Each structure stands twice: as structure tokens, then as C-alpha cells.
Amino acid sequence: MEQSKDFFASLTPVSDFSAVTQNDAYTPLPKDWIIVLADVKGSTKAIQEGAYKNVNMVGAACIMGILNLLDETDLPYVFGGDGATLAIPASFRQVAETFLIQIRELAAANFGLSLRVGIIPVSDILDKGHSVDVLKYEVSPNLFLAMFSGGGLLEADRLLKDESPDNPYIISPEAKPETPPDLHGLSCRWEPIVSRNGRMVSLMINSPSGSADEKSRLYRDILEKLNSILDQRVAAFRPTTEQNLKLRWPPRGLWAEAKLTAQNQNVLKVFAGLIWQSFIHYVLDASGKKAGSYDGTVYRTELIANTDFQRFDDMIRLVLDCRENQIAAMETYLDALHEEGKIVYGMHQSDSALMTCLIFNLAEGAHIHFVDGGDGGFALAAINMKKQLAELARKKASTQTEKL
């Protein structure tokens, strides 16, 4: 399977999210594949300036562009809120590098965002004692997402963010693109998704130590406890429902969509086309009528099912619509695990969630919808988690000193 685009497509999928805690459900990535990474530097500043939606759009664009380049949607990738990670065969390294240069320039020119981009061979991660294992999760019939285990993605993220001037994985900031990227299929037309239960929670939970089996059991126990706190399965608290999916016309994010997808066309002309297209979308959605491959009622049903609100990439990531008492119970439980040194976690609360869409084929129901908490989401949750990780490291160092 090495060097084959069919590696991920050939995996047997699972449809129960709890399988992400089972080590034997994962398959190692081919050793000669590469990890493609993009991360928005200074995302906290963008949040403070109210530009987190643009951060989300750029993160999703990094996935859409690679999929367009490879003309393939069945590849492993993860949306991180302020960045993205993909795994692809090394034979596509050159086109991936060209795209990363393109999207870095586009993000800077149109949104003032600085992208850190890089490529890391899977073999290098393996040499450092980590693995990159993949599980194929069926979000809805014939639509799949990748879950990652083994510690390899966390190691890749650390390598990307190494500030050493000779970091071999960072693509040179001096490299400039000759053409803009192809980002067709990237869309951002839904209103912020307002919480119906009380608060939208962006939650990240990581077990930084222990054996693979110990981590597996801990993550399984955590998911079971969260189900218990929510009085039913976590999926019942997904952020998207028929009640809180709202369109307005013109959509707030349409100008950003135009700037990202214009390529070599005049951006005003592209924007005008999107205005008309979004008007038709708005009318069809409001009326429930059909036009061509678009059926508003069917699309809404598919969208809710195709929302990427629960994922696993060496940690649990969830976006949930919760009540205040449920949030308090989750914090009490997670704080206790952290005090025991078993986990680090980050939680961010907001009144709403943001959604960014990748549209592959409407007629076949092939579209995926990334959600992140409003006002900072995973980017702010990650800051809190890093603080806990540093605190855990200090406690461990202090304990070792006392033993000496």
C-alpha cells in the first residue's frame, strides 16, 4: 500500500466514534508518506481583533486546496481551528509544497494572517519513537474522516513549531508563488450557530503519558463519563440542529469566500457571482424547493449528519452544545483527572459556533462541515491546555528532585 493514493480508501471504516479509543482499530500510515501541516501564527491576536472566522477559513482552505490538487477527497486530514494537517504519499510532495507557498501568500495578502507551513516525512516521526496510526471514521454513508493515534501528529506539530533558524521541515518564507491556489468547493455562508442549550464548548483532552493501552482505557473511560454527564450519548449534543442552522442574505462570510476562491479572476466579479448564487441558495432553503442537484431539505439533513464536531488526533476534540450544569460537571471531572496527573485539557465556552464547509459533490451528498467554537474555540482551548501541560511538567520535575 505504500505510495498508493488508495491507502486510506482501502481501510475498513468504523461508524461508532467510541472506536477511536481502540488501538487495534488503527492502521499505521505508510512509512514513505509525508505529513503536511499549516498553522496560523498569532491566532490569539486575530481572535482579539474579531477575525477568528478568517482563521477558520484559512485552516479549512489548507485542506480543500490539497484535496483539489490531488483530485481526491478520500485522504486523511484533520481540521484544527487555526490550522490543518494532512497525510499524503511522498510522490505528491512537490505539488503540496507549491500549494503551501500559495496559501501562505494568500492568507497574508488577503487577511493579514501569517501561516507557518511545513512538510514532515512519516519516517522521521517514526525515527523519533512515535507512530502515526489512522482510523477511518464514517461520518455518514460514504463520507469519511481520519482519526489519528500513536503520538505522531503531536510530534509533527512540535517539529513544525520549532523556532530554530535551520528547522528542516519549515518551507522557506522567501519562497513566493507564481499563481494563486485552486480552492473551489470552500464555502462559508451559514450564520454563527447559536447555542440552544446554553453554551458552545470547545474541548480538548490529552493524556500526555502512559502506555498505549493505558491511554486507550483512559480515553474510553472519559468518553463514557462524558456520555453519563450529558445523560445520553455525546452525539445528542452536536452543535448543528435544524433549529439553529440559519442563513442570511447576503452571507457575512461571502467576501472572504470570494477572496479565497477567485484565483486569477477579478475578485469583484467573483463576489458578484457569489452574491447571485447565494441568493438562489437562500431562496431555495427558505422555500424548500429544488434546483438542479440542490435540494434544500435534503442538504440540511446531510449537513447536520456531516458536521465534524467530534474528532481524535492524538487527543479528544469535541464541540458540544451544553447546559451550564453539564459544563460544571465536566470541569469537575476533568480537573480531578488533571490533579491526578492523568490528563491535560483545554476548554473554551462561547454563545455560538462557527462553521466552514467543504463541498465536493452535492448530488452525492459529499460535503463536510467543520465546526469550532466562536470567539476563539480550539485556539484558546489549546492555550489553556498548554498551561496545564507546563504545570504538569513542573510537578513532575519537582517530584523527581525531591526523590533525589
XYZ file of C-alpha atoms in Angstrom:
404
model
C 0.000 0.000 0.000
C 2.998 2.293 0.296
C 2.984 5.270 -2.063
C -0.610 4.458 -3.019
C -3.351 7.058 -3.038
C -5.685 4.192 -2.239
C -4.255 3.543 1.248
C -6.973 5.436 3.150
C -9.724 4.415 0.723
C -8.852 0.753 1.271
C -9.247 0.897 5.070
C -12.323 -0.698 6.623
C -14.348 2.143 8.207
C -15.992 2.244 11.628
C -19.172 4.199 12.338
C -19.101 4.205 16.149
C -16.994 7.086 17.465
C -16.085 5.138 20.587
C -13.828 3.004 18.355
C -11.297 5.871 18.372
C -10.153 4.595 21.783
C -9.340 1.103 20.455
C -5.702 0.683 19.467
C -6.395 -2.319 17.251
C -8.804 -0.251 15.136
C -5.887 1.809 13.750
C -3.554 1.123 10.844
C -0.030 2.598 10.556
C 0.464 5.156 7.820
C 2.853 4.001 5.072
C 6.431 4.823 6.053
C 7.075 6.682 2.816
C 4.171 9.111 3.236
C 4.508 12.696 4.420
C 2.646 14.914 6.893
C 1.580 18.315 5.524
C 0.962 20.984 8.141
C -0.251 24.576 8.257
C -0.705 26.694 11.370
C -1.811 30.309 11.781
C 0.775 32.154 13.851
C -0.628 34.768 16.202
C -4.157 33.381 16.136
C -4.762 34.908 19.580
C -4.255 38.385 18.130
C -6.673 37.581 15.301
C -9.219 36.454 17.913
C -8.820 39.706 19.824
C -9.446 41.601 16.584
C -12.620 39.598 15.876
C -11.110 37.787 12.877
C -11.348 34.193 14.096
C -13.721 33.298 11.267
C -10.975 34.213 8.791
C -8.589 31.989 10.763
C -11.052 29.091 10.439
C -11.484 29.762 6.718
C -7.739 29.671 6.084
C -7.386 26.442 8.091
C -10.150 24.784 6.057
C -8.676 26.193 2.831
C -5.441 24.300 3.526
C -7.397 21.048 3.362
C -9.547 21.994 0.369
C -6.550 23.073 -1.694
C -4.626 19.827 -1.196
C -7.700 17.726 -1.982
C -8.284 19.746 -5.154
C -4.658 19.375 -6.218
C -4.692 15.624 -5.756
C -8.232 15.352 -7.166
C -9.065 13.130 -4.217
C -11.343 13.541 -1.211
C -10.669 10.176 0.430
C -7.435 11.153 2.172
C -6.639 11.511 5.886
C -6.833 15.081 7.230
C -7.680 16.976 10.412
C -9.057 20.497 10.849
C -7.596 22.160 13.929
C -9.409 25.502 14.012
C -6.306 27.640 13.419
C -4.589 25.154 11.154
C -4.774 21.828 9.361
C -2.893 18.546 8.996
C -2.982 16.107 6.075
C -1.200 12.847 5.262
C -0.342 12.152 1.618
C 2.038 9.994 -0.444
C 5.538 11.454 -0.750
C 5.199 11.421 -4.544
C 2.954 14.498 -4.143
C 5.487 16.427 -2.084
C 6.331 18.986 -4.766
C 2.724 19.922 -5.554
C 1.947 20.087 -1.834
C 4.893 22.396 -1.216
C 3.813 24.640 -4.087
C 0.313 24.850 -2.639
C 1.562 25.677 0.865
C 3.537 28.584 -0.581
C 0.405 29.727 -2.428
C -1.913 29.567 0.585
C 0.660 31.253 2.828
C 0.845 34.186 0.413
C -2.945 34.316 0.001
C -3.548 34.333 3.772
C -1.063 37.164 4.258
C -2.252 39.279 1.326
C -5.987 38.999 1.930
C -6.332 38.568 5.697
C -3.038 39.704 7.196
C -2.549 36.223 8.658
C 0.879 34.632 8.967
C 0.925 30.922 8.139
C 3.601 28.557 9.359
C 3.762 25.742 6.787
C 5.854 22.615 6.587
C 6.233 19.013 5.448
C 7.496 16.194 7.674
C 8.235 12.652 6.458
C 6.451 9.937 8.422
C 9.789 8.103 8.587
C 11.298 10.991 10.587
C 8.476 10.782 13.120
C 8.958 7.019 13.415
C 12.707 7.548 13.966
C 11.858 9.745 16.957
C 9.937 6.917 18.599
C 6.395 7.897 17.670
C 3.880 6.304 15.333
C 1.248 7.742 13.021
C -1.744 5.424 13.040
C -5.006 6.086 11.214
C -8.613 5.061 11.708
C -11.259 5.612 9.033
C -14.407 7.003 10.639
C -17.664 7.023 8.696
C -19.367 10.327 9.476
C -22.354 9.450 7.299
C -22.879 6.903 4.491
C -19.853 7.025 2.154
C -18.337 10.110 3.806
C -15.227 9.537 5.901
C -12.839 11.363 8.185
C -9.484 10.305 9.596
C -8.705 9.836 13.274
C -5.045 9.667 14.341
C -3.291 7.916 17.209
C 0.235 6.991 18.256
C 1.577 10.411 19.197
C 2.893 11.147 15.724
C 0.715 14.167 14.991
C 1.632 15.822 18.283
C 5.291 15.250 17.448
C 4.753 16.678 13.954
C 3.155 19.776 15.469
C 6.126 20.189 17.824
C 8.582 19.850 14.942
C 6.684 22.392 12.843
C 6.706 24.963 15.669
C 10.394 24.546 16.447
C 11.717 28.095 16.079
C 15.263 27.005 15.200
C 16.516 29.002 12.191
C 17.638 25.782 10.490
C 14.392 23.852 11.010
C 14.467 21.474 8.005
C 10.696 20.991 7.933
C 9.628 24.622 7.505
C 9.095 25.805 3.938
C 11.306 28.827 3.340
C 9.474 32.130 3.918
C 11.392 33.575 0.943
C 9.618 31.225 -1.491
C 6.926 33.067 -3.466
C 4.106 31.594 -5.564
C 3.698 32.109 -9.299
C -0.072 31.514 -9.251
C -2.863 31.508 -6.624
C -4.264 28.197 -5.337
C -7.404 26.416 -6.514
C -9.831 26.492 -3.570
C -13.108 25.777 -5.345
C -15.536 23.998 -3.022
C -14.601 26.109 0.005
C -17.709 27.833 1.354
C -18.758 29.954 4.332
C -22.398 31.029 4.156
C -24.095 29.954 7.374
C -24.675 32.300 10.264
C -22.890 31.604 13.557
C -24.624 28.612 15.133
C -26.262 29.913 18.295
C -26.358 27.588 21.313
C -29.788 26.179 22.060
C -28.804 24.639 25.420
C -26.713 27.428 26.931
C -23.075 27.387 25.794
C -20.984 26.018 22.957
C -17.979 24.205 24.403
C -14.731 23.554 22.532
C -12.991 20.790 24.469
C -9.539 19.220 24.036
C -8.388 16.336 26.249
C -4.921 14.787 26.045
C -3.238 12.049 28.070
C 0.443 13.061 27.875
C 1.955 9.952 29.472
C 1.386 6.246 29.937
C 1.426 3.232 27.646
C -0.774 2.963 24.562
C -3.085 0.547 26.393
C -3.325 2.836 29.422
C -4.201 5.796 27.227
C -6.762 3.742 25.337
C -8.531 2.763 28.561
C -8.420 6.321 29.880
C -9.874 7.845 26.713
C -12.597 5.178 26.701
C -13.460 5.991 30.310
C -13.526 9.714 29.556
C -15.951 9.319 26.665
C -18.172 7.099 28.783
C -18.136 9.643 31.619
C -18.979 12.497 29.249
C -21.911 10.464 27.960
C -23.033 10.000 31.549
C -22.738 13.704 32.347
C -24.756 14.569 29.258
C -27.403 11.995 30.246
C -27.133 10.414 26.810
C -24.613 9.996 24.003
C -22.342 12.946 23.232
C -23.730 12.977 19.668
C -27.075 14.219 21.009
C -25.338 17.480 21.917
C -23.902 18.139 18.468
C -23.823 21.889 17.720
C -25.839 21.749 14.490
C -29.589 21.154 14.505
C -32.500 22.068 12.290
C -33.394 24.835 14.753
C -30.101 26.742 14.812
C -28.982 26.475 11.172
C -29.633 29.963 9.824
C -28.914 31.673 6.525
C -28.966 35.398 5.849
C -28.559 37.215 2.582
C -26.022 38.248 1.665
C -23.933 35.919 3.854
C -21.434 37.628 6.161
C -18.559 35.422 5.002
C -19.090 35.874 1.268
C -16.329 38.437 0.745
C -13.807 36.139 2.420
C -15.020 33.272 0.229
C -14.590 35.434 -2.870
C -11.038 36.454 -1.946
C -10.016 32.859 -1.291
C -11.609 31.265 -4.359
C -11.056 33.955 -7.027
C -7.732 32.537 -8.291
C -6.790 34.654 -11.335
C -10.263 36.133 -11.792
C -11.336 39.603 -10.767
C -12.402 39.290 -7.139
C -15.293 41.757 -7.552
C -16.639 39.738 -10.449
C -16.343 36.545 -8.405
C -18.062 38.265 -5.479
C -20.938 39.358 -7.715
C -21.365 35.783 -8.914
C -21.389 34.518 -5.341
C -23.991 37.138 -4.405
C -26.343 35.774 -7.057
C -25.540 32.145 -6.248
C -26.094 32.699 -2.527
C -29.409 34.445 -3.230
C -30.649 31.345 -5.050
C -29.372 29.217 -2.153
C -31.208 31.446 0.324
C -34.498 31.305 -1.607
C -34.334 27.533 -2.116
C -33.512 26.937 1.529
C -36.375 29.161 2.704
C -38.892 27.654 0.297
C -37.749 24.033 0.479
C -37.685 23.844 -3.315
C -35.201 22.016 -5.530
C -32.958 23.271 -8.317
C -30.550 21.034 -10.205
C -28.564 18.943 -7.732
C -29.566 21.151 -4.796
C -32.418 20.146 -2.529
C -32.586 22.441 0.494
C -34.352 19.964 2.769
C -32.005 17.096 1.908
C -28.939 19.334 2.154
C -29.843 20.464 5.685
C -30.307 16.864 6.808
C -26.978 15.869 5.274
C -25.235 18.917 6.729
C -26.276 18.026 10.276
C -25.037 14.450 9.783
C -21.808 15.601 8.099
C -20.711 18.015 10.838
C -17.190 17.314 12.116
C -17.932 18.037 15.790
C -16.058 15.074 17.300
C -12.590 14.016 16.305
C -9.466 12.338 17.616
C -5.945 13.382 16.629
C -3.783 12.094 19.487
C -6.363 13.719 21.746
C -10.129 14.035 22.067
C -11.595 17.142 20.411
C -15.274 17.975 20.802
C -17.578 20.904 20.043
C -20.720 20.454 22.138
C -23.844 22.456 22.876
C -24.235 22.074 26.642
C -26.138 23.326 29.658
C -24.295 25.229 32.411
C -24.657 22.408 34.970
C -23.250 19.911 32.472
C -20.238 22.126 31.799
C -19.598 22.448 35.543
C -19.787 18.664 35.948
C -17.353 18.126 33.070
C -14.892 20.613 34.556
C -15.081 18.959 37.997
C -14.401 15.551 36.473
C -11.574 16.726 34.208
C -9.950 18.820 36.950
C -9.778 15.710 39.135
C -8.075 13.738 36.346
C -5.632 16.588 35.825
C -4.797 16.755 39.538
C -4.014 13.040 39.373
C -1.595 13.768 36.514
C -3.578 11.687 34.059
C -4.641 14.377 31.567
C -4.266 17.927 30.425
C -7.264 19.632 28.892
C -8.454 22.912 27.449
C -11.998 24.205 27.411
C -13.411 27.317 25.778
C -17.015 28.471 26.042
C -18.957 30.688 23.651
C -22.527 31.641 22.822
C -22.149 30.206 19.322
C -20.085 28.052 16.991
C -18.606 28.830 13.578
C -18.955 26.578 10.548
C -16.812 26.326 7.419
C -17.813 23.998 4.596
C -16.035 21.862 2.002
C -18.358 20.994 -0.869
C -17.183 18.079 -3.003
C -20.302 16.814 -4.769
C -23.788 17.966 -3.744
C -25.567 15.365 -5.869
C -23.796 12.576 -3.969
C -24.105 14.208 -0.534
C -20.325 14.630 -0.421
C -19.732 17.680 1.746
C -18.096 18.069 5.157
C -18.655 20.869 7.672
C -16.003 21.904 10.184
C -17.223 23.490 13.412
C -15.286 25.431 16.008
C -16.389 27.485 18.967
C -16.937 31.192 18.349
C -14.643 33.810 19.891
C -11.579 31.596 19.838
C -12.721 27.981 20.065
C -9.916 25.446 19.851
C -7.209 28.133 19.584
C -7.998 29.434 23.084
C -8.683 25.955 24.459
C -5.184 24.972 23.283
C -3.636 27.834 25.266
C -5.254 26.569 28.457
C -4.152 23.017 27.717
C -0.544 24.111 27.179
C -0.588 25.875 30.549
C -1.724 22.662 32.210
C 0.966 20.699 30.369
C 3.652 23.093 31.656
C 2.205 22.812 35.164
C 2.264 19.021 34.959
C 5.897 19.106 33.800
C 6.861 21.340 36.751
C 5.161 18.996 39.223
C 6.938 16.009 37.708
C 10.317 17.759 37.850
C 9.702 18.796 41.480
C 8.775 15.232 42.456
C 11.941 13.866 40.833
C 14.065 16.466 42.637
C 12.560 15.524 45.979
C 13.362 11.848 45.367
C 16.996 12.776 44.785
